[in-house]
PDB file of C-alpha atoms in Angstrom:
ATOM      1  CA  MET A1172     -30.908  34.202 -65.240  1.00 54.00           C
ATOM      2  CA  GLY A1173     -31.590  31.753 -67.645  1.00 54.00           C
ATOM      3  CA  ILE A1174     -28.342  32.209 -69.550  1.00 56.00           C
ATOM      4  CA  VAL A1175     -26.500  31.706 -66.134  1.00 50.00           C
ATOM      5  CA  PHE A1176     -28.263  28.505 -65.134  1.00 52.00           C
ATOM      6  CA  GLU A1177     -27.325  27.180 -68.873  1.00 58.00           C
ATOM      7  CA  TYR A1178     -23.652  28.188 -68.275  1.00 53.00           C
ATOM      8  CA  LEU A1179     -23.635  26.447 -64.820  1.00 52.00           C
ATOM      9  CA  LEU A1180     -25.155  23.162 -66.405  1.00 56.00           C
ATOM     10  CA  THR A1181     -22.616  22.833 -68.930  1.00 70.00           C
ATOM     11  CA  THR A1182     -20.602  19.627 -69.327  1.00 73.00           C
ATOM     12  CA  GLN A1183     -17.599  21.514 -68.106  1.00 71.00           C
ATOM     13  CA  THR A1184     -18.887  22.615 -64.788  1.00 72.00           C
ATOM     14  CA  LEU A1185     -20.250  19.169 -64.198  1.00 71.00           C
ATOM     15  CA  VAL A1186     -16.734  17.675 -64.782  1.00 71.00           C
ATOM     16  CA  LEU A1187     -15.298  20.299 -62.531  1.00 74.00           C
ATOM     17  CA  VAL A1188     -17.485  19.850 -59.595  1.00 72.00           C
ATOM     18  CA  LEU A1189     -16.930  15.767 -60.049  1.00 71.00           C
ATOM     19  CA  ILE A1190     -13.476  16.552 -59.641  1.00 72.00           C
ATOM     20  CA  VAL A1191     -13.393  18.735 -56.638  1.00 71.00           C
ATOM     21  CA  ILE A1192     -15.746  15.804 -55.167  1.00 74.00           C
ATOM     22  CA  GLY A1193     -13.361  13.064 -56.110  1.00 68.00           C
ATOM     23  CA  LEU A1194     -10.215  14.960 -54.879  1.00 71.00           C
ATOM     24  CA  LYS A1195     -12.173  15.858 -51.317  1.00 75.00           C
ATOM     25  CA  SER A1196     -13.105  11.953 -51.121  1.00 74.00           C
ATOM     26  CA  SER A1197      -9.540  10.483 -52.063  1.00 79.00           C
ATOM     27  CA  ILE A1198      -7.650  12.807 -49.829  1.00 82.00           C
ATOM     28  CA  LYS A1199      -7.506  11.343 -46.160  1.00 82.00           C
ATOM     29  CA  PHE A1200      -5.682  12.847 -43.302  1.00 84.00           C
ATOM     30  CA  VAL A1201      -4.969  10.335 -40.723  1.00 84.00           C
ATOM     31  CA  PRO A1202      -4.609  11.670 -37.006  1.00 88.00           C
ATOM     32  CA  GLN A1203      -1.531  10.417 -35.079  1.00 89.00           C
ATOM     33  CA  ASN A1204      -1.907   7.098 -33.539  1.00 86.00           C
ATOM     34  CA  ARG A1205      -4.789   6.316 -35.318  1.00 89.00           C
ATOM     35  CA  ALA A1206      -5.201   3.832 -38.469  1.00 90.00           C
ATOM     36  CA  TYR A1207      -7.694   3.422 -41.152  1.00 90.00           C
ATOM     37  CA  VAL A1208      -8.355  -0.103 -42.759  1.00 90.00           C
ATOM     38  CA  ILE A1209      -9.422   0.496 -46.372  1.00 88.00           C
ATOM     39  CA  GLU A1210     -11.387  -1.820 -48.465  1.00 88.00           C
ATOM     40  CA  ARG A1211     -11.593  -2.223 -52.112  1.00 88.00           C
ATOM     41  CA  PHE A1212     -15.043  -3.511 -53.663  1.00 87.00           C
ATOM     42  CA  GLY A1213     -15.424  -4.951 -50.184  1.00 83.00           C
ATOM     43  CA  LYS A1214     -12.001  -6.660 -49.730  1.00 88.00           C
ATOM     44  CA  TYR A1215      -9.012  -5.299 -47.613  1.00 87.00           C
ATOM     45  CA  GLN A1216      -6.832  -3.297 -49.762  1.00 87.00           C
ATOM     46  CA  SER A1217      -4.448  -1.579 -47.033  1.00 86.00           C
ATOM     47  CA  THR A1218      -3.838   0.050 -43.870  1.00 86.00           C
ATOM     48  CA  LYS A1219      -3.373   3.999 -43.846  1.00 88.00           C
ATOM     49  CA  GLU A1220      -1.363   5.183 -40.982  1.00 86.00           C
ATOM     50  CA  ALA A1221      -0.871   8.799 -39.659  1.00 84.00           C
ATOM     51  CA  GLY A1222      -0.344  11.565 -42.297  1.00 84.00           C
ATOM     52  CA  LEU A1223      -1.557  12.485 -45.806  1.00 85.00           C
ATOM     53  CA  ASN A1224      -2.977   9.450 -47.729  1.00 83.00           C
ATOM     54  CA  PHE A1225      -4.994   8.769 -50.897  1.00 82.00           C
ATOM     55  CA  ILE A1226      -7.641   6.683 -51.664  1.00 81.00           C
ATOM     56  CA  LEU A1227      -9.885   5.692 -54.930  1.00 83.00           C
ATOM     57  CA  PRO A1228     -13.010   7.733 -54.620  1.00 81.00           C
ATOM     58  CA  PHE A1229     -16.152   5.815 -54.930  1.00 80.00           C
ATOM     59  CA  ILE A1230     -14.173   2.298 -55.071  1.00 86.00           C
ATOM     60  CA  ASP A1231     -12.194   2.707 -51.822  1.00 83.00           C
ATOM     61  CA  ARG A1232     -13.969   2.996 -48.144  1.00 86.00           C
ATOM     62  CA  ILE A1233     -12.662   3.270 -44.927  1.00 85.00           C
ATOM     63  CA  SER A1234     -14.037   0.015 -43.296  1.00 86.00           C
ATOM     64  CA  ALA A1235     -12.501   0.625 -39.622  1.00 86.00           C
ATOM     65  CA  ASP A1236     -10.905   3.374 -37.658  1.00 86.00           C
ATOM     66  CA  ARG A1237      -8.400   1.625 -35.002  1.00 88.00           C
ATOM     67  CA  SER A1238      -6.903   3.852 -32.332  1.00 87.00           C
ATOM     68  CA  LEU A1239      -3.176   2.674 -31.655  1.00 88.00           C
ATOM     69  CA  LYS A1240      -3.377   4.542 -28.124  1.00 90.00           C
ATOM     70  CA  GLU A1241      -3.291   2.277 -24.936  1.00 90.00           C
ATOM     71  CA  LYS A1242      -6.966   1.686 -23.467  1.00 90.00           C
ATOM     72  CA  ALA A1243      -7.676   1.526 -19.786  1.00 90.00           C
ATOM     73  CA  VAL A1244     -11.090  -1.148 -19.547  1.00 90.00           C
ATOM     74  CA  ASP A1245     -12.739  -1.885 -16.497  1.00 89.00           C
ATOM     75  CA  VAL A1246     -13.071  -5.557 -15.717  1.00 88.00           C
ATOM     76  CA  PRO A1247     -16.252  -5.861 -13.829  1.00 87.00           C
ATOM     77  CA  GLU A1248     -16.546  -7.701 -10.384  1.00 86.00           C
ATOM     78  CA  GLN A1249     -16.887 -11.275 -10.388  1.00 84.00           C
ATOM     79  CA  SER A1250     -16.524 -14.309  -8.135  1.00 85.00           C
ATOM     80  CA  ALA A1251     -13.697 -16.506  -7.989  1.00 84.00           C
ATOM     81  CA  ILE A1252     -12.927 -19.694  -5.606  1.00 85.00           C
ATOM     82  CA  THR A1253      -9.345 -20.257  -4.389  1.00 85.00           C
ATOM     83  CA  LYS A1254      -7.480 -23.227  -3.992  1.00 84.00           C
ATOM     84  CA  ASP A1255      -8.590 -23.535  -0.608  1.00 83.00           C
ATOM     85  CA  ASN A1256     -12.371 -23.281  -1.512  1.00 84.00           C
ATOM     86  CA  ILE A1257     -12.812 -19.632  -0.414  1.00 83.00           C
ATOM     87  CA  SER A1258     -15.116 -17.423  -2.712  1.00 83.00           C
ATOM     88  CA  LEU A1259     -13.884 -14.078  -3.457  1.00 84.00           C
ATOM     89  CA  SER A1260     -15.347 -10.986  -5.267  1.00 85.00           C
ATOM     90  CA  VAL A1261     -12.577  -9.680  -7.702  1.00 87.00           C
ATOM     91  CA  ASP A1262     -12.274  -6.615 -10.013  1.00 86.00           C
ATOM     92  CA  GLY A1263      -9.694  -5.066 -11.807  1.00 88.00           C
ATOM     93  CA  VAL A1264      -8.475  -2.856 -14.778  1.00 91.00           C
ATOM     94  CA  LEU A1265      -7.026  -3.952 -18.173  1.00 91.00           C
ATOM     95  CA  TYR A1266      -4.605  -2.092 -20.204  1.00 93.00           C
ATOM     96  CA  PHE A1267      -4.040  -2.782 -23.693  1.00 92.00           C
ATOM     97  CA  ARG A1268      -3.461  -1.392 -27.280  1.00 92.00           C
ATOM     98  CA  VAL A1269      -3.917  -2.414 -30.724  1.00 91.00           C
ATOM     99  CA  LEU A1270      -0.817  -3.664 -32.486  1.00 90.00           C
ATOM    100  CA  ASP A1271      -2.306  -4.641 -35.727  1.00 90.00           C
ATOM    101  CA  PRO A1272      -5.283  -2.995 -37.089  1.00 91.00           C
ATOM    102  CA  TYR A1273      -5.857  -5.449 -39.598  1.00 90.00           C
ATOM    103  CA  LYS A1274      -6.068  -8.437 -37.319  1.00 90.00           C
ATOM    104  CA  ALA A1275      -8.029  -6.454 -34.692  1.00 89.00           C
ATOM    105  CA  THR A1276     -10.664  -5.417 -37.767  1.00 89.00           C
ATOM    106  CA  TYR A1277     -10.872  -8.968 -39.168  1.00 89.00           C
ATOM    107  CA  GLY A1278      -9.787 -11.410 -36.523  1.00 86.00           C
ATOM    108  CA  ILE A1279     -12.344 -10.470 -33.897  1.00 87.00           C
ATOM    109  CA  ASP A1280     -15.618  -8.991 -34.156  1.00 86.00           C
ATOM    110  CA  ASP A1281     -15.375  -6.838 -30.790  1.00 88.00           C
ATOM    111  CA  TYR A1282     -11.978  -6.875 -29.290  1.00 88.00           C
ATOM    112  CA  VAL A1283     -12.765  -5.030 -26.165  1.00 90.00           C
ATOM    113  CA  PHE A1284     -15.412  -7.197 -25.124  1.00 91.00           C
ATOM    114  CA  ALA A1285     -13.230 -10.611 -26.192  1.00 90.00           C
ATOM    115  CA  VAL A1286     -10.437  -8.940 -24.108  1.00 90.00           C
ATOM    116  CA  THR A1287     -12.304  -8.147 -21.025  1.00 90.00           C
ATOM    117  CA  GLN A1288     -14.170 -11.667 -21.088  1.00 90.00           C
ATOM    118  CA  LEU A1289     -10.591 -13.148 -21.646  1.00 89.00           C
ATOM    119  CA  ALA A1290      -9.333 -11.257 -18.580  1.00 89.00           C
ATOM    120  CA  GLN A1291     -12.248 -12.374 -16.205  1.00 89.00           C
ATOM    121  CA  THR A1292     -11.966 -16.106 -17.222  1.00 88.00           C
ATOM    122  CA  THR A1293      -8.136 -15.851 -16.872  1.00 87.00           C
ATOM    123  CA  MET A1294      -8.175 -14.195 -13.485  1.00 86.00           C
ATOM    124  CA  ARG A1295     -10.690 -17.027 -12.177  1.00 86.00           C
ATOM    125  CA  SER A1296      -8.531 -19.294 -13.508  1.00 86.00           C
ATOM    126  CA  GLU A1297      -5.276 -17.903 -11.933  1.00 85.00           C
ATOM    127  CA  LEU A1298      -7.042 -17.267  -8.385  1.00 85.00           C
ATOM    128  CA  GLY A1299      -8.182 -21.131  -8.440  1.00 85.00           C
ATOM    129  CA  LYS A1300      -4.511 -21.920  -8.320  1.00 85.00           C
ATOM    130  CA  MET A1301      -3.560 -20.255  -5.189  1.00 84.00           C
ATOM    131  CA  GLU A1302      -4.743 -20.074  -1.755  1.00 83.00           C
ATOM    132  CA  LEU A1303      -6.464 -17.082   0.021  1.00 81.00           C
ATOM    133  CA  ASP A1304      -3.359 -15.731   1.725  1.00 78.00           C
ATOM    134  CA  LYS A1305      -1.492 -15.924  -1.094  1.00 80.00           C
ATOM    135  CA  THR A1306      -3.660 -13.774  -3.289  1.00 79.00           C
ATOM    136  CA  PHE A1307      -3.237 -10.757  -1.003  1.00 76.00           C
ATOM    137  CA  GLU A1308       0.679 -11.486  -0.564  1.00 77.00           C
ATOM    138  CA  GLU A1309       1.585 -12.123  -4.191  1.00 79.00           C
ATOM    139  CA  ARG A1310      -0.756  -9.789  -6.196  1.00 82.00           C
ATOM    140  CA  ASP A1311       2.112  -8.668  -8.590  1.00 84.00           C
ATOM    141  CA  ILE A1312       2.621 -12.421  -9.547  1.00 85.00           C
ATOM    142  CA  LEU A1313      -1.014 -12.907 -10.089  1.00 84.00           C
ATOM    143  CA  ASN A1314      -1.445  -9.720 -12.508  1.00 87.00           C
ATOM    144  CA  THR A1315       1.876 -11.025 -14.348  1.00 87.00           C
ATOM    145  CA  ASN A1316       0.288 -14.371 -14.787  1.00 86.00           C
ATOM    146  CA  ILE A1317      -3.029 -13.105 -16.013  1.00 87.00           C
ATOM    147  CA  VAL A1318      -1.412 -10.634 -18.482  1.00 90.00           C
ATOM    148  CA  ALA A1319       1.017 -13.701 -19.959  1.00 89.00           C
ATOM    149  CA  ALA A1320      -2.065 -15.680 -20.447  1.00 87.00           C
ATOM    150  CA  ILE A1321      -4.098 -13.100 -22.170  1.00 88.00           C
ATOM    151  CA  ASN A1322      -1.269 -12.154 -24.453  1.00 89.00           C
ATOM    152  CA  GLU A1323      -1.047 -15.845 -25.634  1.00 88.00           C
ATOM    153  CA  ALA A1324      -4.694 -15.968 -26.585  1.00 86.00           C
ATOM    154  CA  ALA A1325      -5.133 -12.418 -27.897  1.00 87.00           C
ATOM    155  CA  GLY A1326      -1.962 -12.767 -30.308  1.00 86.00           C
ATOM    156  CA  PRO A1327      -4.292 -13.552 -33.428  1.00 89.00           C
ATOM    157  CA  TRP A1328      -6.581 -10.634 -32.694  1.00 90.00           C
ATOM    158  CA  GLY A1329      -3.575  -8.072 -32.925  1.00 90.00           C
ATOM    159  CA  ILE A1330      -4.151  -6.998 -29.370  1.00 90.00           C
ATOM    160  CA  GLN A1331      -1.046  -6.548 -26.981  1.00 91.00           C
ATOM    161  CA  VAL A1332      -2.124  -6.461 -23.161  1.00 90.00           C
ATOM    162  CA  LEU A1333       0.324  -4.264 -21.471  1.00 90.00           C
ATOM    163  CA  ARG A1334      -0.737  -4.775 -17.668  1.00 90.00           C
ATOM    164  CA  TYR A1335      -3.599  -5.942 -15.461  1.00 89.00           C
ATOM    165  CA  GLU A1336      -4.191  -4.476 -12.117  1.00 88.00           C
ATOM    166  CA  ILE A1337      -6.546  -5.886  -9.513  1.00 86.00           C
ATOM    167  CA  LYS A1338      -8.210  -3.159  -7.662  1.00 84.00           C
ATOM    168  CA  ASP A1339     -10.177  -5.046  -5.008  1.00 81.00           C
ATOM    169  CA  ILE A1340     -10.233  -8.426  -3.671  1.00 82.00           C
ATOM    170  CA  VAL A1341     -13.125  -8.906  -1.168  1.00 81.00           C
ATOM    171  CA  PRO A1342     -13.679 -12.247   0.897  1.00 80.00           C
ATOM    172  CA  PRO A1343     -16.847 -12.948   2.533  1.00 73.00           C
ATOM    173  CA  GLN A1344     -17.862 -11.393   5.707  1.00 77.00           C
ATOM    174  CA  SER A1345     -17.098 -14.690   7.856  1.00 72.00           C
ATOM    175  CA  VAL A1346     -13.353 -14.877   6.223  1.00 70.00           C
ATOM    176  CA  MET A1347     -12.858 -11.443   7.030  1.00 69.00           C
ATOM    177  CA  GLU A1348     -13.754 -11.641  10.535  1.00 73.00           C
ATOM    178  CA  ALA A1349     -11.332 -14.778  10.791  1.00 70.00           C
ATOM    179  CA  MET A1350      -8.640 -12.719   9.452  1.00 70.00           C
ATOM    180  CA  GLU A1351      -9.114  -9.862  11.630  1.00 74.00           C
ATOM    181  CA  ALA A1352      -9.061 -12.274  14.594  1.00 77.00           C
ATOM    182  CA  GLN A1353      -5.838 -13.894  13.307  1.00 76.00           C
ATOM    183  CA  MET A1354      -4.331 -10.689  12.672  1.00 76.00           C
ATOM    184  CA  LYS A1355      -5.229  -9.267  16.562  1.00 79.00           C
ATOM    185  CA  ALA A1356      -3.736 -12.804  17.574  1.00 81.00           C
ATOM    186  CA  GLU A1357      -0.631 -11.967  15.907  1.00 83.00           C
ATOM    187  CA  ARG A1358      -0.148  -8.547  17.099  1.00 82.00           C
ATOM    188  CA  VAL A1359      -0.723  -9.828  20.605  1.00 82.00           C
ATOM    189  CA  LYS A1360       1.825 -12.546  20.288  1.00 85.00           C
ATOM    190  CA  ARG A1361       4.332 -10.010  18.927  1.00 86.00           C
ATOM    191  CA  ALA A1362       3.772  -7.701  21.634  1.00 85.00           C
ATOM    192  CA  GLN A1363       4.226 -10.758  24.155  1.00 86.00           C
ATOM    193  CA  ILE A1364       7.453 -11.628  22.440  1.00 89.00           C
ATOM    194  CA  LEU A1365       8.708  -8.266  22.443  1.00 87.00           C
ATOM    195  CA  GLU A1366       7.604  -7.819  25.952  1.00 86.00           C
ATOM    196  CA  SER A1367       9.742 -10.894  26.961  1.00 88.00           C
ATOM    197  CA  GLU A1368      12.669 -10.028  24.833  1.00 88.00           C
ATOM    198  CA  GLY A1369      12.708  -6.709  26.596  1.00 87.00           C
ATOM    199  CA  ASP A1370      12.488  -8.452  29.985  1.00 86.00           C
ATOM    200  CA  ARG A1371      15.455 -10.767  29.054  1.00 88.00           C
ATOM    201  CA  GLN A1372      17.644  -8.040  27.725  1.00 89.00           C
ATOM    202  CA  SER A1373      17.048  -6.165  31.003  1.00 87.00           C
ATOM    203  CA  ALA A1374      17.948  -9.297  33.089  1.00 87.00           C
ATOM    204  CA  ILE A1375      20.989  -9.839  31.097  1.00 90.00           C
ATOM    205  CA  ASN A1376      21.836  -6.256  31.610  1.00 89.00           C
ATOM    206  CA  ARG A1377      21.478  -6.577  35.243  1.00 87.00           C
ATOM    207  CA  ALA A1378      23.300  -9.639  35.576  1.00 88.00           C
ATOM    208  CA  GLU A1379      26.319  -8.105  33.502  1.00 88.00           C
ATOM    209  CA  GLY A1380      26.214  -5.069  35.423  1.00 87.00           C
ATOM    210  CA  ALA A1381      26.419  -7.359  38.892  1.00 86.00           C
ATOM    211  CA  LYS A1382      29.010  -9.126  37.219  1.00 87.00           C
ATOM    212  CA  ALA A1383      31.006  -6.225  36.406  1.00 87.00           C
ATOM    213  CA  SER A1384      30.721  -4.813  40.060  1.00 86.00           C
ATOM    214  CA  VAL A1385      31.901  -7.900  41.299  1.00 87.00           C
ATOM    215  CA  VAL A1386      34.953  -8.191  38.971  1.00 87.00           C
ATOM    216  CA  LEU A1387      35.622  -4.706  39.751  1.00 87.00           C
ATOM    217  CA  ALA A1388      35.391  -4.836  43.373  1.00 87.00           C
ATOM    218  CA  ALA A1389      37.636  -7.991  43.450  1.00 86.00           C
ATOM    219  CA  GLU A1390      40.338  -6.215  41.290  1.00 86.00           C
ATOM    220  CA  ALA A1391      40.114  -3.403  43.363  1.00 87.00           C
ATOM    221  CA  GLU A1392      40.535  -5.813  46.909  1.00 86.00           C
ATOM    222  CA  ARG A1393      43.290  -7.393  44.768  1.00 87.00           C
ATOM    223  CA  GLU A1394      44.956  -4.359  44.137  1.00 87.00           C
ATOM    224  CA  GLU A1395      44.758  -3.003  47.911  1.00 86.00           C
ATOM    225  CA  GLN A1396      46.246  -5.929  49.103  1.00 88.00           C
ATOM    226  CA  VAL A1397      48.891  -5.918  46.631  1.00 87.00           C
ATOM    227  CA  LEU A1398      49.636  -2.270  47.661  1.00 88.00           C
ATOM    228  CA  ARG A1399      49.195  -3.192  51.624  1.00 87.00           C
ATOM    229  CA  ALA A1400      51.644  -6.195  51.312  1.00 87.00           C
ATOM    230  CA  GLU A1401      54.177  -3.858  49.373  1.00 87.00           C
ATOM    231  CA  GLY A1402      53.737  -1.238  52.061  1.00 86.00           C
ATOM    232  CA  GLU A1403      54.156  -4.011  54.642  1.00 85.00           C
ATOM    233  CA  ALA A1404      57.173  -5.311  52.865  1.00 85.00           C
ATOM    234  CA  LYS A1405      58.829  -1.699  52.497  1.00 86.00           C
ATOM    235  CA  ALA A1406      58.021  -1.015  56.340  1.00 86.00           C
ATOM    236  CA  ILE A1407      59.791  -4.312  57.256  1.00 87.00           C
ATOM    237  CA  VAL A1408      62.618  -3.810  55.129  1.00 84.00           C
ATOM    238  CA  ALA A1409      63.061  -0.139  56.410  1.00 84.00           C
ATOM    239  CA  VAL A1410      62.912  -1.565  60.193  1.00 83.00           C
ATOM    240  CA  ALA A1411      65.347  -4.256  59.379  1.00 81.00           C
ATOM    241  CA  SER A1412      67.604  -1.526  57.714  1.00 84.00           C
ATOM    242  CA  ALA A1413      67.202   0.808  60.872  1.00 82.00           C
ATOM    243  CA  GLN A1414      68.033  -2.063  63.243  1.00 77.00           C
ATOM    244  CA  ALA A1415      70.986  -3.044  61.237  1.00 77.00           C
ATOM    245  CA  GLU A1416      72.259   0.281  61.078  1.00 77.00           C
ATOM    246  CA  SER A1417      71.683   0.724  64.921  1.00 75.00           C
ATOM    247  CA  LEU A1418      73.485  -2.524  65.595  1.00 68.00           C
ATOM    248  CA  ARG A1419      76.372  -1.465  63.282  1.00 73.00           C
ATOM    249  CA  GLN A1420      76.743   1.924  64.893  1.00 73.00           C
ATOM    250  CA  VAL A1421      76.220   0.411  68.390  1.00 69.00           C
ATOM    251  CA  GLY A1422      79.092  -2.217  67.501  1.00 68.00           C
ATOM    252  CA  GLN A1423      81.233   0.522  66.196  1.00 71.00           C
ATOM    253  CA  ALA A1424      80.722   2.398  69.318  1.00 67.00           C
ATOM    254  CA  ALA A1425      81.451  -0.657  71.589  1.00 64.00           C
ATOM    255  CA  ALA A1426      84.800  -1.258  69.831  1.00 66.00           C
ATOM    256  CA  THR A1427      86.004   2.043  71.469  1.00 70.00           C
ATOM    257  CA  GLU A1428      87.113   2.288  75.142  1.00 67.00           C
ATOM    258  CA  GLU A1429      84.369   4.791  75.843  1.00 70.00           C
ATOM    259  CA  GLY A1430      81.959   2.430  74.087  1.00 66.00           C
ATOM    260  CA  GLN A1431      82.910  -0.234  76.394  1.00 67.00           C
ATOM    261  CA  LYS A1432      82.269   1.832  79.568  1.00 66.00           C
ATOM    262  CA  ALA A1433      78.722   2.702  77.912  1.00 67.00           C
ATOM    263  CA  VAL A1434      77.858  -0.728  77.424  1.00 66.00           C
ATOM    264  CA  GLN A1435      79.129  -1.823  80.885  1.00 67.00           C
ATOM    265  CA  LEU A1436      76.900   1.240  82.511  1.00 66.00           C
ATOM    266  CA  ASP A1437      73.913   0.000  80.300  1.00 70.00           C
ATOM    267  CA  LEU A1438      74.339  -3.701  81.551  1.00 67.00           C
ATOM    268  CA  ALA A1439      74.308  -2.574  85.200  1.00 67.00           C
ATOM    269  CA  THR A1440      71.169  -0.426  84.791  1.00 74.00           C
ATOM    270  CA  LYS A1441      69.215  -2.886  82.927  1.00 70.00           C
ATOM    271  CA  ALA A1442      70.168  -5.628  85.721  1.00 66.00           C
ATOM    272  CA  ILE A1443      69.462  -3.562  88.456  1.00 68.00           C
ATOM    273  CA  GLU A1444      65.901  -2.784  86.686  1.00 71.00           C
ATOM    274  CA  ALA A1445      65.574  -6.700  86.212  1.00 67.00           C
ATOM    275  CA  LYS A1446      66.032  -7.333  89.857  1.00 64.00           C
ATOM    276  CA  LEU A1447      63.462  -4.513  90.625  1.00 65.00           C
ATOM    277  CA  ALA A1448      61.087  -5.934  88.318  1.00 69.00           C
ATOM    278  CA  ILE A1449      61.646  -9.410  89.838  1.00 66.00           C
ATOM    279  CA  ALA A1450      61.111  -8.329  93.411  1.00 60.00           C
ATOM    280  CA  LYS A1451      57.785  -6.589  92.381  1.00 67.00           C
ATOM    281  CA  GLU A1452      56.502  -9.782  90.718  1.00 61.00           C
ATOM    282  CA  SER A1453      57.442 -12.501  93.642  1.00 55.00           C
ATOM    283  CA  SER A1454      57.626 -12.097  97.507  1.00 56.00           C
ATOM    284  CA  VAL A1455      60.381 -14.998  97.199  1.00 53.00           C
ATOM    285  CA  VAL A1456      63.201 -14.452  94.956  1.00 51.00           C
ATOM    286  CA  LEU A1457      66.260 -16.959  94.771  1.00 52.00           C
ATOM    287  CA  LEU A1458      69.435 -15.638  93.617  1.00 52.00           C
ATOM    288  CA  PRO A1459      73.212 -16.976  93.480  1.00 55.00           C
ATOM    289  CA  ASP A1460      75.748 -15.917  96.070  1.00 52.00           C
ATOM    290  CA  ASN A1461      77.166 -13.304  93.960  1.00 52.00           C
ATOM    291  CA  GLY A1462      73.576 -12.574  92.175  1.00 47.00           C
ATOM    292  CA  THR A1463      73.676  -9.434  94.354  1.00 49.00           C
ATOM    293  CA  ASP A1464      77.065  -7.856  92.931  1.00 55.00           C
ATOM    294  CA  ALA A1465      76.236  -5.879  90.032  1.00 54.00           C
ATOM    295  CA  ALA A1466      79.614  -5.655  89.133  1.00 59.00           C
ATOM    296  CA  SER A1467      79.993  -9.441  88.753  1.00 63.00           C
ATOM    297  CA  MET A1468      76.862  -9.240  86.343  1.00 59.00           C
ATOM    298  CA  VAL A1469      78.655  -6.789  84.510  1.00 58.00           C
ATOM    299  CA  THR A1470      81.742  -8.425  84.287  1.00 67.00           C
ATOM    300  CA  GLN A1471      80.006 -11.721  82.903  1.00 62.00           C
ATOM    301  CA  ALA A1472      78.200  -9.895  80.135  1.00 59.00           C
ATOM    302  CA  MET A1473      81.243  -8.097  79.247  1.00 63.00           C
ATOM    303  CA  THR A1474      83.152 -11.483  79.033  1.00 67.00           C
ATOM    304  CA  ILE A1475      80.239 -12.853  76.833  1.00 59.00           C
ATOM    305  CA  ILE A1476      80.437  -9.803  74.738  1.00 59.00           C
ATOM    306  CA  SER A1477      84.308 -10.100  74.159  1.00 63.00           C
ATOM    307  CA  THR A1478      83.595 -13.722  73.367  1.00 63.00           C
ATOM    308  CA  LEU A1479      81.440 -12.738  70.563  1.00 52.00           C
ATOM    309  CA  ASN A1480      83.596 -10.163  69.355  1.00 56.00           C
ATOM    310  CA  LYS A1481      86.590 -12.643  69.134  1.00 62.00           C
ATOM    311  CA  ASN A1482      84.309 -15.319  67.165  1.00 56.00           C
ATOM    312  CA  VAL A1483      83.082 -12.537  64.860  1.00 47.00           C
ATOM    313  CA  ALA A1484      86.685 -11.459  64.134  1.00 54.00           C
ATOM    314  CA  SER A1485      87.967 -14.826  63.658  1.00 54.00           C
TER     315      SER A1485
END
């Protein structure tokens, strides 16, 4: 046993152990999305990124292990006063990541605490520039302004703020009750407006329907009058044509010897009927001396017809 211990304690063995320990201390495997800040004799030496890296054992040391992943930090609830002097309770979530491990290590002591405090102060400042209604309506603009302000201040720390999201904005109870009353009034007003618009549209539709009905009735009446007038005109023309044809045929028949006899017979018959009618109407009838002679009346009528025929012929 003594011989074995003497062999293990030889100089070569000690050197070999020191080499193994040195190699283990000098080889550093940096994980993905992480960075090691290396110091040599207490002074910054380099930044080791992901992969296989070597340092000098017992001389270099890892002073900081920085994660390059995006972080989400809860911003505690705080009070803020709006432009119209309304006190609000606001909280949010801040998303950021380390861009420069050197600045994040030597530029600020605790960058997470610093960024969180900066987010709170910036949020109070931005809310003080807005009225209460705008804080609810323009939340995206508010988040953008907060991110821009934080990035401007956190640049020397090697930190990049990616986004800031407001989780809750809680106004006082009295303000909430007033807002609910306002919303209820707005809903009632919109309902009344919609109802009045419906009534107005209904009245317009009824008036347009009545107007269309009157126009259609007038057009129908006009067309009826036009058709009636056209029918009456055609009837008058037909009657006139028939009378003309009748007179033509009578004239043609009267130009013959048989026609003359027929005319004389018709006139004698009508003369007798006329005298009978006169006798029925009155008890006293005054007639010329030859008024009772039917032949003389027929002769007079034939004389008139002959005269008319001569005039027509001439």
